[in-house]
PDB file of C-alpha atoms and ligand atoms in Angstrom:
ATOM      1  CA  UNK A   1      10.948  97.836 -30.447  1.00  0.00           C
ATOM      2  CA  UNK A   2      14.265  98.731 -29.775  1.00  0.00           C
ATOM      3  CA  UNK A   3      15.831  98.133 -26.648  1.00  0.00           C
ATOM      4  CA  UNK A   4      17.088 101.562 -25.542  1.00  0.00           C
ATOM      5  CA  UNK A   5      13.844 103.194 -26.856  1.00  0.00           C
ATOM      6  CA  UNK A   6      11.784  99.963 -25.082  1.00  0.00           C
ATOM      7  CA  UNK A   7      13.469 100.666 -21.539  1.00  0.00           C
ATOM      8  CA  UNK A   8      13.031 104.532 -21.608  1.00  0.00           C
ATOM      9  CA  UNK A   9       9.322 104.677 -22.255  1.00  0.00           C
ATOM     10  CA  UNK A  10       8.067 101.598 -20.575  1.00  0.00           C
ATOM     11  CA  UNK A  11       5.603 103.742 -18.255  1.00  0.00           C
ATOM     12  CA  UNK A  12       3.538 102.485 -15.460  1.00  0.00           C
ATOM     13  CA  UNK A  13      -0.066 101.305 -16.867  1.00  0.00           C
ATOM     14  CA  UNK A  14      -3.081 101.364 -14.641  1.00  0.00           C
ATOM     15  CA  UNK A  15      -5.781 101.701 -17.104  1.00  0.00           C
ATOM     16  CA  UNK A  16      -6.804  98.813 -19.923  1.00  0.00           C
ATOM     17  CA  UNK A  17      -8.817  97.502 -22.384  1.00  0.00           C
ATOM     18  CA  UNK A  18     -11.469  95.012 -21.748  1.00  0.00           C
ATOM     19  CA  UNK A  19      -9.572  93.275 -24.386  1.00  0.00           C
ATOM     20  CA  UNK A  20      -8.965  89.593 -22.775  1.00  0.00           C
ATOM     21  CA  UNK A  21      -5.313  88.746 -22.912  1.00  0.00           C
ATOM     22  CA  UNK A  22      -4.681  84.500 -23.392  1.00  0.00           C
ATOM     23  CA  UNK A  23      -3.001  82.141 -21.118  1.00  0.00           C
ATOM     24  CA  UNK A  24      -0.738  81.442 -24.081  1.00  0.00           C
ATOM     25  CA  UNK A  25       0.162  85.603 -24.195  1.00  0.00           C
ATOM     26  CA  UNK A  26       1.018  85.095 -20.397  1.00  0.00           C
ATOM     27  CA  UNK A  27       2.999  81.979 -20.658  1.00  0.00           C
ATOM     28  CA  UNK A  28       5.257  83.529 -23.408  1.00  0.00           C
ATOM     29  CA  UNK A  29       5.867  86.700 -21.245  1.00  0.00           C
ATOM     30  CA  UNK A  30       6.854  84.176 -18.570  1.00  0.00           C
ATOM     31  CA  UNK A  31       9.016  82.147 -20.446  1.00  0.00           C
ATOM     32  CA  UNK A  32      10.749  85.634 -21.524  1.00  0.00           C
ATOM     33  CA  UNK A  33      11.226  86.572 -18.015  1.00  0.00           C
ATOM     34  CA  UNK A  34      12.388  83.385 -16.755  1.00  0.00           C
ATOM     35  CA  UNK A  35      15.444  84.594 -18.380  1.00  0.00           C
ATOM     36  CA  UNK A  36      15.937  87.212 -15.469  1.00  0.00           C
ATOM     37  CA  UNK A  37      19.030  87.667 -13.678  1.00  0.00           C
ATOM     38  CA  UNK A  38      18.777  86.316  -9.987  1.00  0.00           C
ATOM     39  CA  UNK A  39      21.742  85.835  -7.448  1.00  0.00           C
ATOM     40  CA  UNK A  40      23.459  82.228  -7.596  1.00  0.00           C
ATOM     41  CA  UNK A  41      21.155  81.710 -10.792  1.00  0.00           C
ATOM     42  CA  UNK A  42      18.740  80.479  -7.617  1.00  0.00           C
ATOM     43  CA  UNK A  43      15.391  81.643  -9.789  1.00  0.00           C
ATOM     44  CA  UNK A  44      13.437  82.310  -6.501  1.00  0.00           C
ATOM     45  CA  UNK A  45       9.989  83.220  -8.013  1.00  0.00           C
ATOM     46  CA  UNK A  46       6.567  81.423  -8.265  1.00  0.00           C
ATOM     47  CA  UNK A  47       4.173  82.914  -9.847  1.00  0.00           C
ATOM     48  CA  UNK A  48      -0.192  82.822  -9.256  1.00  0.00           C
ATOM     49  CA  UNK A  49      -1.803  83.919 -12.032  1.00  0.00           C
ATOM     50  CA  UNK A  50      -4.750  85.159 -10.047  1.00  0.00           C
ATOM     51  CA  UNK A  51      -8.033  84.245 -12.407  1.00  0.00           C
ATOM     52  CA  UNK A  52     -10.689  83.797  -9.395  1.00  0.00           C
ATOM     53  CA  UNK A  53     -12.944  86.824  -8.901  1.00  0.00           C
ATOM     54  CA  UNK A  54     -13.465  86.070  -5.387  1.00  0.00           C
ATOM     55  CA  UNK A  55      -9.703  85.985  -4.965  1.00  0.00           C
ATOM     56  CA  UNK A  56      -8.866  89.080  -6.999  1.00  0.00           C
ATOM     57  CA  UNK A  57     -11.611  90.599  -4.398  1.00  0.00           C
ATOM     58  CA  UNK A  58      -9.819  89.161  -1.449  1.00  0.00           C
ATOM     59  CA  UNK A  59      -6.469  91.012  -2.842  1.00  0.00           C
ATOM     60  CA  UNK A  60      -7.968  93.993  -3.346  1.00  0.00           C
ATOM     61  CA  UNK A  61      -9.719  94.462   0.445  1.00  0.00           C
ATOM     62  CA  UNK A  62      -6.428  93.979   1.656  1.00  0.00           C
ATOM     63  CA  UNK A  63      -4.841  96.191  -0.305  1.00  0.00           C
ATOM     64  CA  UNK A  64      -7.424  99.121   0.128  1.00  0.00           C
ATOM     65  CA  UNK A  65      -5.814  99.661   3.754  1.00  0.00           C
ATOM     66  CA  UNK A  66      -2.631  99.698   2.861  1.00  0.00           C
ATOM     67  CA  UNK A  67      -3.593 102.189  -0.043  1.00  0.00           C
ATOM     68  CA  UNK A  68      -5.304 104.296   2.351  1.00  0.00           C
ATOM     69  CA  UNK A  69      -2.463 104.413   4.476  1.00  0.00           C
ATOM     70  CA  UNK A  70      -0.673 105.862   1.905  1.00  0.00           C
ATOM     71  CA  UNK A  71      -2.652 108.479   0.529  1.00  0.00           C
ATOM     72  CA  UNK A  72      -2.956 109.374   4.186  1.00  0.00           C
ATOM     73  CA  UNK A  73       0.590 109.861   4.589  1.00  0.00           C
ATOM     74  CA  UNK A  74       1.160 111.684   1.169  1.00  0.00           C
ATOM     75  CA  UNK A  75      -1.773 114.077   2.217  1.00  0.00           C
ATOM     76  CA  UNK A  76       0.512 115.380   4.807  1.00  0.00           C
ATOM     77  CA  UNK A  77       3.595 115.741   2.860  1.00  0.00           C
ATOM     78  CA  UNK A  78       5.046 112.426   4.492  1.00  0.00           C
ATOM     79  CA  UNK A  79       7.086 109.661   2.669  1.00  0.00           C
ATOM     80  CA  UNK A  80       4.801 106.915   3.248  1.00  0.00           C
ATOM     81  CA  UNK A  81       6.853 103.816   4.508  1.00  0.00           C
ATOM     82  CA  UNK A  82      10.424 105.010   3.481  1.00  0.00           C
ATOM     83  CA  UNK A  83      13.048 103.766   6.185  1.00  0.00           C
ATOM     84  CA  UNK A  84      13.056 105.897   9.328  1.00  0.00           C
ATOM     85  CA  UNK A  85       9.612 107.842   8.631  1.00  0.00           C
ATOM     86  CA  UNK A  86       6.720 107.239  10.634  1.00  0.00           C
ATOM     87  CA  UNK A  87       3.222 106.795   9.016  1.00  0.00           C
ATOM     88  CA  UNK A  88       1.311 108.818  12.033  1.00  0.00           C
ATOM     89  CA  UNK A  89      -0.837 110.249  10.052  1.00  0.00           C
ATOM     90  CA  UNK A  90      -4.816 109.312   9.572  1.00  0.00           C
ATOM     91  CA  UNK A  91      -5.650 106.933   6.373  1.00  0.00           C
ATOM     92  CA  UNK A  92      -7.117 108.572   3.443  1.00  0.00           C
ATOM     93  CA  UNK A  93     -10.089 107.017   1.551  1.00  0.00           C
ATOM     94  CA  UNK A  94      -9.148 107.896  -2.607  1.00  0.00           C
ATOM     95  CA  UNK A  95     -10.456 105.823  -5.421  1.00  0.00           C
ATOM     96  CA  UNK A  96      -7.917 103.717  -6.990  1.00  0.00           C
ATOM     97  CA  UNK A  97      -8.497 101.733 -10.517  1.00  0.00           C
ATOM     98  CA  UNK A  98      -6.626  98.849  -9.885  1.00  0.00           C
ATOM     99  CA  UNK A  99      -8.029  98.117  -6.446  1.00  0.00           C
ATOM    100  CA  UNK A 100     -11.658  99.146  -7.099  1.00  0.00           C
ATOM    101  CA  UNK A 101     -11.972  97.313 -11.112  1.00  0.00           C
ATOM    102  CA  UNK A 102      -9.406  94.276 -10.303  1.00  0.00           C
ATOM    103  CA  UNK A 103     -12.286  91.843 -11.048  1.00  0.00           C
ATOM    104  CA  UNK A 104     -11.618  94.019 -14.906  1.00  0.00           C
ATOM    105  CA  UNK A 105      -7.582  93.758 -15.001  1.00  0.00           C
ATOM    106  CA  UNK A 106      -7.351  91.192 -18.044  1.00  0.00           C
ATOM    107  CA  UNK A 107      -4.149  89.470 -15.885  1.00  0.00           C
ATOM    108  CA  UNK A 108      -3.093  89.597 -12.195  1.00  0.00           C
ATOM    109  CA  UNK A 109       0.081  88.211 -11.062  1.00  0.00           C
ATOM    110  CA  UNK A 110       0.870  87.372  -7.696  1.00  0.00           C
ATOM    111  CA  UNK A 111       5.116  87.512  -7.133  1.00  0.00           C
ATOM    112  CA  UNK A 112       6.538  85.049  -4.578  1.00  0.00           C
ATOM    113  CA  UNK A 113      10.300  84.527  -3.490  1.00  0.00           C
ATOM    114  CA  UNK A 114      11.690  81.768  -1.990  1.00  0.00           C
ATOM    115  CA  UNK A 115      13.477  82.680   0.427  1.00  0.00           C
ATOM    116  CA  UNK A 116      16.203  79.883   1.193  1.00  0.00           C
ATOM    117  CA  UNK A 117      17.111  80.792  -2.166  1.00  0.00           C
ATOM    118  CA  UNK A 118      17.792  84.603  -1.637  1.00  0.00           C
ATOM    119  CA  UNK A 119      20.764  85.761  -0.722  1.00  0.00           C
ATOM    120  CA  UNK A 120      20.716  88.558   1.834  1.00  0.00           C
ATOM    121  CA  UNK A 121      23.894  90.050   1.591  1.00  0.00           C
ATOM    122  CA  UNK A 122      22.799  92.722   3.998  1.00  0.00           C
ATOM    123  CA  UNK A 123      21.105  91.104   6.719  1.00  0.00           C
ATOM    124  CA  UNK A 124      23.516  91.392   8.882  1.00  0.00           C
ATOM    125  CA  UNK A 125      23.272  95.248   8.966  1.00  0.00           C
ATOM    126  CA  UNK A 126      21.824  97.264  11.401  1.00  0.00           C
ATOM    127  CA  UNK A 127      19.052  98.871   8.515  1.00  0.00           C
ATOM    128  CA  UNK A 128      16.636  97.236   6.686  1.00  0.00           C
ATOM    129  CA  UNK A 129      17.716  94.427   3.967  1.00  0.00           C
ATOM    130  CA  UNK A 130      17.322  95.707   0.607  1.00  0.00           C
ATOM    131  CA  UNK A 131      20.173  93.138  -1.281  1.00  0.00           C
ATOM    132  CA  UNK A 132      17.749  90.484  -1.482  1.00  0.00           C
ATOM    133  CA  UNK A 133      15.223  91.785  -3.645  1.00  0.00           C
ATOM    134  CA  UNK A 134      17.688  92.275  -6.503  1.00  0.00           C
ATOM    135  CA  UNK A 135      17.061  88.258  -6.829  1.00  0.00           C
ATOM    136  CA  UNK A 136      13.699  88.848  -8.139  1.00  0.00           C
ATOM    137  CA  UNK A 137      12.432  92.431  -8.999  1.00  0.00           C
ATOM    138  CA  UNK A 138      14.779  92.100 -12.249  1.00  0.00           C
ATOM    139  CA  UNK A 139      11.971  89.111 -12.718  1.00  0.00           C
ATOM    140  CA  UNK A 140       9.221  91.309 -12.517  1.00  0.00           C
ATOM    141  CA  UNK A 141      10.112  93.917 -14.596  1.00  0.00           C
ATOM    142  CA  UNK A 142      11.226  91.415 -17.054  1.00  0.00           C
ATOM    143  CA  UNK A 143       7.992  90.690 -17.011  1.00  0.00           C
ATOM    144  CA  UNK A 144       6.597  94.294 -17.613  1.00  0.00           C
ATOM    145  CA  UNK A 145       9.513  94.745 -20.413  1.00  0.00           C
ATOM    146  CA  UNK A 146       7.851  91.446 -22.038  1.00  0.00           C
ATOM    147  CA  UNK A 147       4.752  92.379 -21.589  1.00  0.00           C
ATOM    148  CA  UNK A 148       5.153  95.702 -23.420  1.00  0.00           C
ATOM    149  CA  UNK A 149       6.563  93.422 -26.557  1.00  0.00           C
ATOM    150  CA  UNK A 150       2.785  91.708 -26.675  1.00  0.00           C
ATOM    151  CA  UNK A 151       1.347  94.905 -26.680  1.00  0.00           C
ATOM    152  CA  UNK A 152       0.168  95.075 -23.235  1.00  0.00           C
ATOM    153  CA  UNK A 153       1.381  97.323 -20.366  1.00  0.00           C
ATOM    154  CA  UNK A 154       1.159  96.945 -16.641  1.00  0.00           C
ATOM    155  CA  UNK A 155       2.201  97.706 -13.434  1.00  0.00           C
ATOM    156  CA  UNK A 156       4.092  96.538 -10.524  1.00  0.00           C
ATOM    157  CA  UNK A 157       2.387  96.931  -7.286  1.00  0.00           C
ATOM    158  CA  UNK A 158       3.631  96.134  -3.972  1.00  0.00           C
ATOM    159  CA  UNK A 159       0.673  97.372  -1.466  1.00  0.00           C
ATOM    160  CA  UNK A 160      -0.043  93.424  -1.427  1.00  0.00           C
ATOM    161  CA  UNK A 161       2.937  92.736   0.643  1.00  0.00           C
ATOM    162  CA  UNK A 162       2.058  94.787   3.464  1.00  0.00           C
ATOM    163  CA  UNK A 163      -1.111  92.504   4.351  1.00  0.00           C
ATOM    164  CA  UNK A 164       1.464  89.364   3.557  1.00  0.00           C
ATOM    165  CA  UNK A 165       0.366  87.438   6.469  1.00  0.00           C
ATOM    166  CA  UNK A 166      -3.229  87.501   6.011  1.00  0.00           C
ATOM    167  CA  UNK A 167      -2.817  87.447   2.261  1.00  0.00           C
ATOM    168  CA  UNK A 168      -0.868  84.010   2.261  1.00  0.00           C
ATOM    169  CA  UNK A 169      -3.709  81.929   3.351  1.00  0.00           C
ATOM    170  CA  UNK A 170      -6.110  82.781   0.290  1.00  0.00           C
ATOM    171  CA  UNK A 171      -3.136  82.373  -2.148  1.00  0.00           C
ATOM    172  CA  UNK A 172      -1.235  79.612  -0.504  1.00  0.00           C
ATOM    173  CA  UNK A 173       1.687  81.107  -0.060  1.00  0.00           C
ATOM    174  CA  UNK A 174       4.247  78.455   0.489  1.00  0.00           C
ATOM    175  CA  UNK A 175       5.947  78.474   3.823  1.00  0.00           C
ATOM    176  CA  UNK A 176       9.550  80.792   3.410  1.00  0.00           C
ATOM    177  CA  UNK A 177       8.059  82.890   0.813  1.00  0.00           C
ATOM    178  CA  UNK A 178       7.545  86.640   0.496  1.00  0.00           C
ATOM    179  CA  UNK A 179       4.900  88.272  -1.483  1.00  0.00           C
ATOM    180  CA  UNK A 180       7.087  90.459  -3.063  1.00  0.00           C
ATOM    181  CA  UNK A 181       4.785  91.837  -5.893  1.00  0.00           C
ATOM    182  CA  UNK A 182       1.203  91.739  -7.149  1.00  0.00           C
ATOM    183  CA  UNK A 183       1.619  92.285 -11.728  1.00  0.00           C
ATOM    184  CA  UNK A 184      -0.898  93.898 -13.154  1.00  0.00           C
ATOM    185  CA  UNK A 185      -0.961  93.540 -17.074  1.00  0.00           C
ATOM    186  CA  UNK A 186      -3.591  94.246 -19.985  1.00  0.00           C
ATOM    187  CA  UNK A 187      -4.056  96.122 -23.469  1.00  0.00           C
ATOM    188  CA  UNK A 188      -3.552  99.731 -21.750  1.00  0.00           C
ATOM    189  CA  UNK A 189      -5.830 102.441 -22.449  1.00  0.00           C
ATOM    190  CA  UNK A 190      -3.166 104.351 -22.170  1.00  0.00           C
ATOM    191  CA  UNK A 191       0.780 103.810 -22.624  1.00  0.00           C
ATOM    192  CA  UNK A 192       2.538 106.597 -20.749  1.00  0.00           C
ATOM    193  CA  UNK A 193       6.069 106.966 -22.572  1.00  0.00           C
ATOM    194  CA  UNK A 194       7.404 110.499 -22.097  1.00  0.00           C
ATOM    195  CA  UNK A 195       8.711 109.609 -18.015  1.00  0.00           C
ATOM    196  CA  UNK A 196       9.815 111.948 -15.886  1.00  0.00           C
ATOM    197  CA  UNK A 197      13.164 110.776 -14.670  1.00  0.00           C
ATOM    198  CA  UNK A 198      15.642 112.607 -12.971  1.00  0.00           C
ATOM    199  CA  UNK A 199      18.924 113.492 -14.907  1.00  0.00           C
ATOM    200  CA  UNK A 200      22.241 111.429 -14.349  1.00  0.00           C
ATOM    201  CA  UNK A 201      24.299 114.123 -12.974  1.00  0.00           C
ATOM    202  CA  UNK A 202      21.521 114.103 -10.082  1.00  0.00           C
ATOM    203  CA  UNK A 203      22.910 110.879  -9.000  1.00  0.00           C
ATOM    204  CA  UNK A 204      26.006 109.289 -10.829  1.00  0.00           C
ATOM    205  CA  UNK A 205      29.208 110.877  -9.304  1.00  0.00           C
ATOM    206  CA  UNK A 206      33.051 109.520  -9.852  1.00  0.00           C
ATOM    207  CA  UNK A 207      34.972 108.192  -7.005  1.00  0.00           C
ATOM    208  CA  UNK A 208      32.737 108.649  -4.328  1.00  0.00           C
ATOM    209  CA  UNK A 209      29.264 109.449  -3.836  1.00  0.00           C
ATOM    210  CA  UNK A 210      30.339 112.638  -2.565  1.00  0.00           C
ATOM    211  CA  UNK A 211      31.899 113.127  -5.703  1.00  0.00           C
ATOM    212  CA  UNK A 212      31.838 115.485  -8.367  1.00  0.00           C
ATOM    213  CA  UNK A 213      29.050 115.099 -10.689  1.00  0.00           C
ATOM    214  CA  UNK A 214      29.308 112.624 -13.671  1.00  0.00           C
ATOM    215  CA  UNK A 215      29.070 114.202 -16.858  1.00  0.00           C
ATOM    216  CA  UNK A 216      28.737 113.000 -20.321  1.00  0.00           C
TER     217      UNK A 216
HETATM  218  C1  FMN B 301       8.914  98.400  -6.350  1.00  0.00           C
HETATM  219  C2  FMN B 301       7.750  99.140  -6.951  1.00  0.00           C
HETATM  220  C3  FMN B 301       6.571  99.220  -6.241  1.00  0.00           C
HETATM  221  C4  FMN B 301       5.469  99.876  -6.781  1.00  0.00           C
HETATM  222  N1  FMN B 301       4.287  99.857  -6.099  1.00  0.00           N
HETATM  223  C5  FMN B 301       3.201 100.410  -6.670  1.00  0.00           C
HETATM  224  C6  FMN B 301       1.951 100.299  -6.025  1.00  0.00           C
HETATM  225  O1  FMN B 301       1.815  99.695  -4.958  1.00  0.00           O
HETATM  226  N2  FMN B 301       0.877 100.864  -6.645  1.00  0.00           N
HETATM  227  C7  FMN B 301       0.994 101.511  -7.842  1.00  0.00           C
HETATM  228  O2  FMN B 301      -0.015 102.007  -8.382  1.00  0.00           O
HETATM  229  N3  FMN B 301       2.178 101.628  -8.470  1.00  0.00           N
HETATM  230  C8  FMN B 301       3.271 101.081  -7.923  1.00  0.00           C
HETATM  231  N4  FMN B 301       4.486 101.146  -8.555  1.00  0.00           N
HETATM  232  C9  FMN B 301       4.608 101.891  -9.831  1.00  0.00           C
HETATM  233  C10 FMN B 301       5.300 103.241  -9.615  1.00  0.00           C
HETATM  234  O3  FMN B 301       4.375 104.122  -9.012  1.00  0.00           O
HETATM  235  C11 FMN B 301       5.774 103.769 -10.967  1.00  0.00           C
HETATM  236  O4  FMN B 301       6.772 102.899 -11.450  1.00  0.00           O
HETATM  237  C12 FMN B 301       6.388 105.157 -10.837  1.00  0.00           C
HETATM  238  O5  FMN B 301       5.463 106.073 -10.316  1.00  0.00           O
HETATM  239  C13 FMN B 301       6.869 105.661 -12.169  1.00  0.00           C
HETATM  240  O6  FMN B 301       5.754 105.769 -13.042  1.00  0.00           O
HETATM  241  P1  FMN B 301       5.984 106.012 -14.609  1.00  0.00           P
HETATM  242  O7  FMN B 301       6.862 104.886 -15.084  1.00  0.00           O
HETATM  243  O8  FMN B 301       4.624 105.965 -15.245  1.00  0.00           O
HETATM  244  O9  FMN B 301       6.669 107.313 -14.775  1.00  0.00           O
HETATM  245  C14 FMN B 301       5.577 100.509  -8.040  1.00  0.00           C
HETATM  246  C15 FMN B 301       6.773 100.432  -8.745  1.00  0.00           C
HETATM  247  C16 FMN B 301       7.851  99.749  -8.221  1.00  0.00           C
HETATM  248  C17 FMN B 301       9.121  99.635  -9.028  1.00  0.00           C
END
């Protein structure tokens, strides 16, 4: 595919085929995203390649809450877990594919970071640290982008993270990690390509970002 064409119509996929995809398919996609930028060239990510139904079933009870939570917080109108916003509003049971069928998901992969070789440019702020995640999430979607060039599609979920702690133990997280994302990747039933993105002169601006609006 080409490139430009390849990153505007990479769509989230949540649905797939019961179509088993190889350990050789997911090595290749890995040894394509290996190739991902990360800060110092520190390549902070291990990956689990979750096979064990028992573990894919742990993952999935503790992401239900964290799912719940929300829906919850959508049902209300609220932005759930965005910085500043409170999630005071009651969890909200709604079936979701990828939690209820992971036992089905032809791969799960479970996103780690070391840490001590992040840099967190903006730790020192008095807001949340976003900097370091640009050390791996260009991994993951690497991984999505490669993916998509074997035919499969997929998804990047982060609900995982949320239950870090008590998720570690059944994945053996190694000490100074984060969970940073849970990849979920198959044949899709369905490869969503016409996204609805909002236009550039809703967010590029010259000078400043109180500047006028960029325009073509
Ligand atoms: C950092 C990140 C976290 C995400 N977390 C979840 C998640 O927990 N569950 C989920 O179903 N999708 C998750 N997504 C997928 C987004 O919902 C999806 O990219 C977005 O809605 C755009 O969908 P589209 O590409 O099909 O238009 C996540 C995506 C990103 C980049």
């Amino acid at each position: 595919m080409d490139l430009l064409d390849t990153l505007r119509s990479t769509g989230a996929v949540r649905g797939f085929t019961d179509e088993p995809v190889g350990d050789d398919t997911v090595v290749s996609i890995l040894d394509t995203a290996r190739f991902a930028p990360s800060g110092g060239n520190k390549q902070p990510w291990r990956v689990a390649v979750v096979k064990d139904p028992a573990l894919r079933h742990a993952m999935a009870e503790l992401m239900r809450p964290v799912w719940e939570e929300y829906m919850g917080a959508n049902a209300v109108g609220r932005r759930p877990f965005a910085f500043g916003r409170s999630i005071d509003a009651a969890p909200v049971a709604v079936p979701n594919a990828l939690i209820d069928e992971i036992g089905t998901v032809p791969v799960v992969l479970a996103v780690a970071a070391n840490l001590h070789d992040i840099a967190i440019m903006d730790g020192n702020l008095d807001r949340p640290p976003v900097v370091g995640g640009a050390s791996i999430y260009p991994f993951c979607w690497s991984i999505i982008l490669a993916a998509r060039a074997h035919g499969l599609g997929g998804v990047m979920t982060t609900f995982l993270s949320r239950a870090e702690v008590a998720a570690a133990v059944p994945l053996g997280l190694p000490a100074d990690h984060a969970l940073v994302a849970t990849i979920f990747l198959g044949v899709p039933t369905h490869q969503n390509t016409k996204l609805r993105r909002n236009p550039v002169d809703s967010f590029a601006t010259i000078d400043r970002f109180d500047g006028a609006p960029l325009a073509g």
